[in-house]
PDB file of C-alpha atoms in Angstrom:
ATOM      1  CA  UNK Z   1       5.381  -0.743  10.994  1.00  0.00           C
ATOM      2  CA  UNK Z   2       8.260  -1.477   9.233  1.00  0.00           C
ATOM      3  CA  UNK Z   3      11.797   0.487   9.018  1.00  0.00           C
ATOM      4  CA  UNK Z   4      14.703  -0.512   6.565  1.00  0.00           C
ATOM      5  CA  UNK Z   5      18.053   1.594   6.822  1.00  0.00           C
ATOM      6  CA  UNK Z   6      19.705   1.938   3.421  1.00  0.00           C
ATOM      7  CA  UNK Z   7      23.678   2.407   3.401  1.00  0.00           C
ATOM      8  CA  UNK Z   8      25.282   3.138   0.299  1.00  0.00           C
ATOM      9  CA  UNK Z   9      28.639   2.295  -0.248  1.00  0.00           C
ATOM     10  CA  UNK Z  10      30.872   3.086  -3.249  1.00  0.00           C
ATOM     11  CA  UNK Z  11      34.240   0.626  -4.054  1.00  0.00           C
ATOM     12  CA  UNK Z  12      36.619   0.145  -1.321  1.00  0.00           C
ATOM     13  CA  UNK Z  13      39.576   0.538  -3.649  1.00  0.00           C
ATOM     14  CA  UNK Z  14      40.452   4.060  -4.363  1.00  0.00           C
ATOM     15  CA  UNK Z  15      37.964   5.600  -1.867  1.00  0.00           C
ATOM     16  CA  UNK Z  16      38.461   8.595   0.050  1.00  0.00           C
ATOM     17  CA  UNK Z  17      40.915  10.578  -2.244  1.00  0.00           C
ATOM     18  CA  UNK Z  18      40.868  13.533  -0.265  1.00  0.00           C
ATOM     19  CA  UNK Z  19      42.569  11.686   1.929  1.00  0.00           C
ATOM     20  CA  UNK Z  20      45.444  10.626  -0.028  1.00  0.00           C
ATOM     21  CA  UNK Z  21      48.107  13.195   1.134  1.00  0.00           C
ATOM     22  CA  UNK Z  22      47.683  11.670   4.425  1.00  0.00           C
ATOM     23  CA  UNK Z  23      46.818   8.140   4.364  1.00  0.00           C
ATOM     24  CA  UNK Z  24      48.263   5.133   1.785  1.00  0.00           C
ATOM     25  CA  UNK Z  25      45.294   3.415  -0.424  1.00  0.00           C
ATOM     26  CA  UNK Z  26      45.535   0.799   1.793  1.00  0.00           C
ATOM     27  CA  UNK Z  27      44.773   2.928   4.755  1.00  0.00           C
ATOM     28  CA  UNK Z  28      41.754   4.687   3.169  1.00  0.00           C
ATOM     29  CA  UNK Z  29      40.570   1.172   2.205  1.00  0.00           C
ATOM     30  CA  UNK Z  30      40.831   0.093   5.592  1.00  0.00           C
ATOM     31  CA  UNK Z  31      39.278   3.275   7.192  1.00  0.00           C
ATOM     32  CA  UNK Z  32      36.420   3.220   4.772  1.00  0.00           C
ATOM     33  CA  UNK Z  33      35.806  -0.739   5.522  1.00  0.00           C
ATOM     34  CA  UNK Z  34      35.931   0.060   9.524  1.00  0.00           C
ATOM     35  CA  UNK Z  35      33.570   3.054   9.161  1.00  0.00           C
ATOM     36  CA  UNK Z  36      31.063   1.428   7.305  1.00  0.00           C
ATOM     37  CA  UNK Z  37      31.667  -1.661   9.524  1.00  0.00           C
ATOM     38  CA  UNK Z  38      30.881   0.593  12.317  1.00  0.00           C
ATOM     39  CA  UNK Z  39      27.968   2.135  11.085  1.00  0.00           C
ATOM     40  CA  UNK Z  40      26.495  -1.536  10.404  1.00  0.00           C
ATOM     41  CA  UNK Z  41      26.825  -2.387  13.729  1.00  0.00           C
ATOM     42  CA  UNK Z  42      24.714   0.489  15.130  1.00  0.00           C
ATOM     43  CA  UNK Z  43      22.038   0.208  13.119  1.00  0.00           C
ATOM     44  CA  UNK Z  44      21.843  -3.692  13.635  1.00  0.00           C
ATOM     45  CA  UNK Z  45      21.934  -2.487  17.463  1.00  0.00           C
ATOM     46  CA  UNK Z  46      18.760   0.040  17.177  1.00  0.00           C
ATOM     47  CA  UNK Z  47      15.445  -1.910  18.218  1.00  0.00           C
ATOM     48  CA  UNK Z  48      13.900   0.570  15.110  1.00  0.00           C
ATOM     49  CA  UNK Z  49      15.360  -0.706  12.255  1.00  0.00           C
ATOM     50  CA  UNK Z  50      13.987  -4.124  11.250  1.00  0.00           C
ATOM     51  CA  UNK Z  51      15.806  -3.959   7.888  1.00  0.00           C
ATOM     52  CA  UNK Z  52      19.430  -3.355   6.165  1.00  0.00           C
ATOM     53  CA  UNK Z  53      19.939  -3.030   2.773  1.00  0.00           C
ATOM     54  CA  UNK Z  54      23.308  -1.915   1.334  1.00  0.00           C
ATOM     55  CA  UNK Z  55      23.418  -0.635  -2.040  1.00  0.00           C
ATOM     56  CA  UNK Z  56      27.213  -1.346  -3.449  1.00  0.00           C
ATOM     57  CA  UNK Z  57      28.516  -3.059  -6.388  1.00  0.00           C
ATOM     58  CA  UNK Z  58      31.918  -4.256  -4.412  1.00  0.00           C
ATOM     59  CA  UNK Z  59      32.131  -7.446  -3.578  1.00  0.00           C
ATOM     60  CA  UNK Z  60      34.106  -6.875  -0.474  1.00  0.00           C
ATOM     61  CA  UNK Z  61      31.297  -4.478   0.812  1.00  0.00           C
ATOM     62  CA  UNK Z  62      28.868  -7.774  -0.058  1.00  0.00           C
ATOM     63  CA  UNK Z  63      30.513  -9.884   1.621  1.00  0.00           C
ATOM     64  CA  UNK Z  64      31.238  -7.424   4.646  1.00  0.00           C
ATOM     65  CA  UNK Z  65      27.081  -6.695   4.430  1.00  0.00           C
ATOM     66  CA  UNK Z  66      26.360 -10.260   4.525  1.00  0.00           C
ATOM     67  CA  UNK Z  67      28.565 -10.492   7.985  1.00  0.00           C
ATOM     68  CA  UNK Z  68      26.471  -8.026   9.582  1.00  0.00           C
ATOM     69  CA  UNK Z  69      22.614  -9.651   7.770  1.00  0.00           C
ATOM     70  CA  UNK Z  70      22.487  -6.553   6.291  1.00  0.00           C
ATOM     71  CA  UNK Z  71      20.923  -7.575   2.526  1.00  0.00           C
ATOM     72  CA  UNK Z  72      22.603  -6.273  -0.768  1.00  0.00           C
ATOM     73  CA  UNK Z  73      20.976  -4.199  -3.377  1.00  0.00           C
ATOM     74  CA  UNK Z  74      23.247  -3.950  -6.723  1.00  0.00           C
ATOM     75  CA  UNK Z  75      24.540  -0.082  -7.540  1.00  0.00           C
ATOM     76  CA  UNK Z  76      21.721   1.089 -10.044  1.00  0.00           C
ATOM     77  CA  UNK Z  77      23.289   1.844 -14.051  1.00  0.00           C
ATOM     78  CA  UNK Z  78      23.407   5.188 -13.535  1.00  0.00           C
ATOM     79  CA  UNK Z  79      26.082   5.733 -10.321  1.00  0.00           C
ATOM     80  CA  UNK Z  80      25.970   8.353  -8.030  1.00  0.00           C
ATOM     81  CA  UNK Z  81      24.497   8.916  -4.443  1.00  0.00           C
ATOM     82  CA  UNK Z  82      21.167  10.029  -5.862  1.00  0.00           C
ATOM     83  CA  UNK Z  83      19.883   7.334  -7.922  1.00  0.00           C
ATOM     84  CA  UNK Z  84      21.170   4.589  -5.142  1.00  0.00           C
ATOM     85  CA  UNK Z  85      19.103   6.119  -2.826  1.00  0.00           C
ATOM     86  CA  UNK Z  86      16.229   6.579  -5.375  1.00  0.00           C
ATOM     87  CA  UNK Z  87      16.006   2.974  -6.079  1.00  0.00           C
ATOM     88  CA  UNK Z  88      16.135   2.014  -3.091  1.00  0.00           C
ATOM     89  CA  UNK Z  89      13.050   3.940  -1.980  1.00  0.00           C
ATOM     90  CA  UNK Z  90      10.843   2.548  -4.742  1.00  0.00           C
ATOM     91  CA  UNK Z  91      12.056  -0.828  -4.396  1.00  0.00           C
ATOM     92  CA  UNK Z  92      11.450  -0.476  -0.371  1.00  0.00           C
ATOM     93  CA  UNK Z  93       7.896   1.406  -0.672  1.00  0.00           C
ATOM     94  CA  UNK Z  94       6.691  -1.472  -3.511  1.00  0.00           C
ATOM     95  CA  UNK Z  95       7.672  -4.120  -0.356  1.00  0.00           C
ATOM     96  CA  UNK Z  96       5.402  -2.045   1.673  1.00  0.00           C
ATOM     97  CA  UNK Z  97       8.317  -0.527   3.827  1.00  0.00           C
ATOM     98  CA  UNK Z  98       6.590   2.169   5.826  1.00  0.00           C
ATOM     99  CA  UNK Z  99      10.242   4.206   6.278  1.00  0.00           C
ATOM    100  CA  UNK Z 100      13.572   4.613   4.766  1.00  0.00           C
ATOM    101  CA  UNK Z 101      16.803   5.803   6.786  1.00  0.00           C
ATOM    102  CA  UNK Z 102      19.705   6.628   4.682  1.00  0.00           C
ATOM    103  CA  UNK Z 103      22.736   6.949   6.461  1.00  0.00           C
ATOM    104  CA  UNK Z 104      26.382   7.073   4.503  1.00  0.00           C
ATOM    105  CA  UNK Z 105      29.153   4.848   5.686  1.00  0.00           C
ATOM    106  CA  UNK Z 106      31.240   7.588   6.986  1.00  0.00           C
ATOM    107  CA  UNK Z 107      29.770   8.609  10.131  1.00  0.00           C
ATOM    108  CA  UNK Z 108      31.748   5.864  12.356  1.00  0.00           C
ATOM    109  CA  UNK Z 109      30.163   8.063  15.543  1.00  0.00           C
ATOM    110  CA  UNK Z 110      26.353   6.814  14.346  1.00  0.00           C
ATOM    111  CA  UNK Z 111      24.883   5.342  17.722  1.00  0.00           C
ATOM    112  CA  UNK Z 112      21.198   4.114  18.893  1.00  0.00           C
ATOM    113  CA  UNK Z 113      20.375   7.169  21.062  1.00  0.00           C
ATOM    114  CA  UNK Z 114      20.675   9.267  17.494  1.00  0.00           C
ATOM    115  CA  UNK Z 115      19.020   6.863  15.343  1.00  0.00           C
ATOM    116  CA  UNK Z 116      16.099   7.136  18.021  1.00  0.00           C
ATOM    117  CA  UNK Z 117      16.258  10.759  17.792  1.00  0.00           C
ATOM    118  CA  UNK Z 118      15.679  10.635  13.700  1.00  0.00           C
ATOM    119  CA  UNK Z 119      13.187   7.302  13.728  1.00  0.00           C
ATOM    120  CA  UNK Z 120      11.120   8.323  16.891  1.00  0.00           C
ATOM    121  CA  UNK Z 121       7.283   8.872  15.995  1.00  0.00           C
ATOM    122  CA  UNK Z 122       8.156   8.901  12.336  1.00  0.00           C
ATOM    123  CA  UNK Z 123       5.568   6.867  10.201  1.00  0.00           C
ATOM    124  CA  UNK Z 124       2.831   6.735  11.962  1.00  0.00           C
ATOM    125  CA  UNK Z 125       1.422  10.093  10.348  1.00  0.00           C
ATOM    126  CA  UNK Z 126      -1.054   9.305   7.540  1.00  0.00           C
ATOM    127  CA  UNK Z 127       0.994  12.591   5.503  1.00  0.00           C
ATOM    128  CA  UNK Z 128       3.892  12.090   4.131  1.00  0.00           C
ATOM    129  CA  UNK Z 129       7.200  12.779   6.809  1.00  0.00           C
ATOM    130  CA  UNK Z 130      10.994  13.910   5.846  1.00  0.00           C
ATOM    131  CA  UNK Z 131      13.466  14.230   8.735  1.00  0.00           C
ATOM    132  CA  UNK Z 132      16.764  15.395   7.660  1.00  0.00           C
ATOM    133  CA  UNK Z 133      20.083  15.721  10.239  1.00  0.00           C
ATOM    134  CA  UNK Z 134      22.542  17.983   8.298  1.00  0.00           C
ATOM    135  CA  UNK Z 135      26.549  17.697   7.945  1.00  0.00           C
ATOM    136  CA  UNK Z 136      28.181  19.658  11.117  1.00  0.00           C
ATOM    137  CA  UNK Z 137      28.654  22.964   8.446  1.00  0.00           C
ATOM    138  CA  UNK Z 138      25.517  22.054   7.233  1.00  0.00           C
ATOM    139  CA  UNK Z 139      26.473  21.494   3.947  1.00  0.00           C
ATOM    140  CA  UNK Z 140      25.426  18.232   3.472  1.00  0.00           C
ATOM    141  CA  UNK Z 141      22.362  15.732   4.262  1.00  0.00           C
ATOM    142  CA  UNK Z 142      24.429  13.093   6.956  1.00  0.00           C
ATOM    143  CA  UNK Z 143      20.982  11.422   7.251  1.00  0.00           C
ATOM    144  CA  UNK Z 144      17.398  11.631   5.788  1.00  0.00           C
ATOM    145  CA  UNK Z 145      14.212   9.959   6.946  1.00  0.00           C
ATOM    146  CA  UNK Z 146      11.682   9.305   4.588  1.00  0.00           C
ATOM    147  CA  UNK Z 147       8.041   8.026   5.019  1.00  0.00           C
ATOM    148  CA  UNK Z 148       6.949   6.433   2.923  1.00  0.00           C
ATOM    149  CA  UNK Z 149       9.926   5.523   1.630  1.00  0.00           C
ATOM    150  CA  UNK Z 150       9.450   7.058  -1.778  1.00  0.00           C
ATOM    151  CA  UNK Z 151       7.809  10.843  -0.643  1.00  0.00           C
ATOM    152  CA  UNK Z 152      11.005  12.483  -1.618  1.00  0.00           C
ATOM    153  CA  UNK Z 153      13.495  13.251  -4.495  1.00  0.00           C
ATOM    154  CA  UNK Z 154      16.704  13.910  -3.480  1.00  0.00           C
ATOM    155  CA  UNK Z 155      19.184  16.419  -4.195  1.00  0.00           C
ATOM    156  CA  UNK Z 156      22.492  15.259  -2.634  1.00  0.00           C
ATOM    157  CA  UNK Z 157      25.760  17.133  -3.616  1.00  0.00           C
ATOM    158  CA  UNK Z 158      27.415  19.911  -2.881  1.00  0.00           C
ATOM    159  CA  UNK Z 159      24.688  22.189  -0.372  1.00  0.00           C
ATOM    160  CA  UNK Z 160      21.981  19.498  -0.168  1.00  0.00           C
ATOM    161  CA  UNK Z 161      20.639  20.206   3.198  1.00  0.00           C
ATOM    162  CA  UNK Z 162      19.431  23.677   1.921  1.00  0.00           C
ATOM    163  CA  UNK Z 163      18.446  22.164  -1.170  1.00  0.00           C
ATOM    164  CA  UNK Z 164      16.632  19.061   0.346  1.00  0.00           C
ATOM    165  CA  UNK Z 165      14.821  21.046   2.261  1.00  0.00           C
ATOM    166  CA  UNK Z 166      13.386  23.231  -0.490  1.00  0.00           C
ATOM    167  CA  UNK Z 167      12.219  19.682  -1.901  1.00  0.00           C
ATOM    168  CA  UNK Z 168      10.356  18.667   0.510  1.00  0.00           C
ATOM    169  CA  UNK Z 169       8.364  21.960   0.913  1.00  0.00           C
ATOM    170  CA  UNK Z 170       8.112  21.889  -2.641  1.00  0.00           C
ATOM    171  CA  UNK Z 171       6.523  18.187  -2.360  1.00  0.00           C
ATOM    172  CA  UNK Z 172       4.220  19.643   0.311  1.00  0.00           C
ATOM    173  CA  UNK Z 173       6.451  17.940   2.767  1.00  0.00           C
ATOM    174  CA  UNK Z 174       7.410  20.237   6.153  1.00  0.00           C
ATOM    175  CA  UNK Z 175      10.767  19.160   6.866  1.00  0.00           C
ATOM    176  CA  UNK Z 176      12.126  18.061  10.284  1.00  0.00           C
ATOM    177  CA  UNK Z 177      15.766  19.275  11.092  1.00  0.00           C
ATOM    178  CA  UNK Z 178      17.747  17.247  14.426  1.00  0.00           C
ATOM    179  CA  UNK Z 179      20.941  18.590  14.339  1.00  0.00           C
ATOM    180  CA  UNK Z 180      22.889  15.445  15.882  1.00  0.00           C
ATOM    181  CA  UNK Z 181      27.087  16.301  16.403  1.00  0.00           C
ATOM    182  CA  UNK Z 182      27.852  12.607  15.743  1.00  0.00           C
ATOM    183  CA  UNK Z 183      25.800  11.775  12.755  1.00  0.00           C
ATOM    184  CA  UNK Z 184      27.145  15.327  11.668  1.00  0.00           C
ATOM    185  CA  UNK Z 185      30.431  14.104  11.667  1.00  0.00           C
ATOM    186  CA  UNK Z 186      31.161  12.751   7.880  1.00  0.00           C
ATOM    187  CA  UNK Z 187      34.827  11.670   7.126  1.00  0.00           C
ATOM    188  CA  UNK Z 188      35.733  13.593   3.637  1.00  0.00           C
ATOM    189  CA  UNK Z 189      38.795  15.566   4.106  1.00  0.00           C
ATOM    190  CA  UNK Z 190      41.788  15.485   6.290  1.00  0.00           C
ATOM    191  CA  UNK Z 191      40.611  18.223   9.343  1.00  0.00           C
ATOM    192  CA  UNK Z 192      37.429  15.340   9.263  1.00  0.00           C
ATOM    193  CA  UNK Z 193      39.988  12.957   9.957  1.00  0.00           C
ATOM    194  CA  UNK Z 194      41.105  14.980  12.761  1.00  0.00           C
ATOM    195  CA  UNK Z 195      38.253  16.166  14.330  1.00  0.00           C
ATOM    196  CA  UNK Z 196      36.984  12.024  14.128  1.00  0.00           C
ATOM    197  CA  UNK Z 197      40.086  11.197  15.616  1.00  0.00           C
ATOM    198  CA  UNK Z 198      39.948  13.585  18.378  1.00  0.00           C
ATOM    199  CA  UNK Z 199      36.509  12.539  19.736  1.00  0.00           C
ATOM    200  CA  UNK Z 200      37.316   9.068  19.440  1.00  0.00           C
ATOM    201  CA  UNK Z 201      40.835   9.881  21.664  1.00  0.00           C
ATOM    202  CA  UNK Z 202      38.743  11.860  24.046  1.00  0.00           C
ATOM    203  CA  UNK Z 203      35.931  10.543  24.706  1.00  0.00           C
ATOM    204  CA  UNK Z 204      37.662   6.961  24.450  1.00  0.00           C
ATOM    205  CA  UNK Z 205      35.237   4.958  22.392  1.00  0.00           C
ATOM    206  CA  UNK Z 206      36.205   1.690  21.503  1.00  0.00           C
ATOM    207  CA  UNK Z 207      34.914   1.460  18.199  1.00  0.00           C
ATOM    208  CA  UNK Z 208      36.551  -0.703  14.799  1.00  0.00           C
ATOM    209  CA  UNK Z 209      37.058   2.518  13.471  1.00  0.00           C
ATOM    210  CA  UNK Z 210      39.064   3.621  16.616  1.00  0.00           C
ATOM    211  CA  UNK Z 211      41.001   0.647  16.794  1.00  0.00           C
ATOM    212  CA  UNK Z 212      42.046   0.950  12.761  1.00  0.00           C
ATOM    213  CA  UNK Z 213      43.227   4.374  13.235  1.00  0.00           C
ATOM    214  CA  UNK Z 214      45.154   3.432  16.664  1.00  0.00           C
ATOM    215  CA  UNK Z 215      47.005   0.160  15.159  1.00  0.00           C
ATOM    216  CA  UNK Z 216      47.864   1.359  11.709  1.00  0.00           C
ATOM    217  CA  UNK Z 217      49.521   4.236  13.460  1.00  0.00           C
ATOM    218  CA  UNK Z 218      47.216   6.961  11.485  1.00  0.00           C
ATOM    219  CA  UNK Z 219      46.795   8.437  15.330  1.00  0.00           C
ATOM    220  CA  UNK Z 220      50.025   8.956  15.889  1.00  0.00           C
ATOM    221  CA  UNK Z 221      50.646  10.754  12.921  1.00  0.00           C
ATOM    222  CA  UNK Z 222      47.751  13.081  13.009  1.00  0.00           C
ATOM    223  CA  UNK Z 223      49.088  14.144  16.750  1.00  0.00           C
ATOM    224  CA  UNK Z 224      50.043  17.573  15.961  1.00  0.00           C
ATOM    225  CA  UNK Z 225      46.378  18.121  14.534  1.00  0.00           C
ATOM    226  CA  UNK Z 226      45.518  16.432  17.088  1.00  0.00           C
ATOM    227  CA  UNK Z 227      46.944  18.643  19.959  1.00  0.00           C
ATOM    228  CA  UNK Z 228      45.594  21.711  17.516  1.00  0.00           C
ATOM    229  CA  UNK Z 229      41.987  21.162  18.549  1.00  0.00           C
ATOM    230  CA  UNK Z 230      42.346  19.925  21.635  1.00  0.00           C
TER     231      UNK Z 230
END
């Protein structure tokens, strides 16, 4: 049985907007290159994933894929989130991939005893399988497991955890919900940024994306939001 984890991941330059009353476009470059550099290295770390294709059109992102032999898969014409992940399941089920994991490269908490959670027992079944962990407001779809790779069309955007999950049943498909807190935890706006940076002060996790936030002096800065939820 084989697994492949796809990571999408948008230009480096300009990313994170939301973010921009905060953090310089430097900053939000180098948050969004630790975060996905982070997520890389737990999914090369889980003993379920025998494959890692990222799906960019940066060549920063290729060349930081190729550091961790993750392989490259060029942004499909049409951008977006949806036909990415699309493409990636055809191209994944016509290699006779037995599952797809797509994970974003904005949960920098991602760790093996999740991904087991999500990839556990999933593709042995002779039906079709969709596991889905949602967004900590669940809002949106932090991670979706799909076997076989193409079973499901995808609905990301504002709301797609409800609106996957319609899909699926609509597909025939009876949808499996883990509600995980890390893989929950996407980095979008600035009280993400805080509540990231609070679990990563607390629990004292020595991650890239930890270090990044500690040496650019971003912690220090956030410290009043900081002390907030705390």
């Amino acid at each position: 049985m084989i697994t492949a984890a796809v990571v999408p991941v948008k230009q480096l330059e300009n990313a994170k907007q939301r973010l921009s009353d905060v953090l310089t476009p430097d900053e939000r470059n180098g948050l969004v290159r630790t975060m996905v550099e982070d997520v890389l290295t737990a999914l090369r770390a889980s003993d379920l994933i025998d494959r890692i294709l990222v799906v960019t059109k940066d060549p920063a992102v290729m060349e930081l894929a190729a550091t961790y032999d993750a392989e490259v898969m060029l942004e499909p014409e049409q951008s977006g989130l949806i036909p990415a992940v699309t493409e990636a399941g055809r191209l994944l089920s016509a290699q006779d991939v037995d599952t797809m994991l797509f994970v974003p490269g904005d949960i920098p908490l991602l760790g093996t005893d999740e991904l087991a959670v999500v990839l556990n027992g999933t593709g042995i079944s002779s039906e079709p399988e969709f596991v889905i962990v949602p967004a900590s407001d669940f809002g949106g779809s932090n991670c979706v497991v799909c076997s076989p790779p193409d079973c499901m069309a995808f609905g990301f955007g504002e709301d797609s955890f409800r609106r996957h999950l319609g899909i699926a049943r609509t597909l025939g498909i009876e949808p499996v919900v883990a509600k995980l807190p890390d893989i929950g935890l996407d980095v979008d706006t600035v009280d993400d940024l805080i509540e990231l940076t609070a679990e990563l002060e607390n629990r004292q996790i020595d991650t890239k994306t930890h270090r990044f936030l500690r040496d650019s002096g971003i912690i220090d800065r956030l410290s009043p939001g900081l002390l907030q939820i705390g």
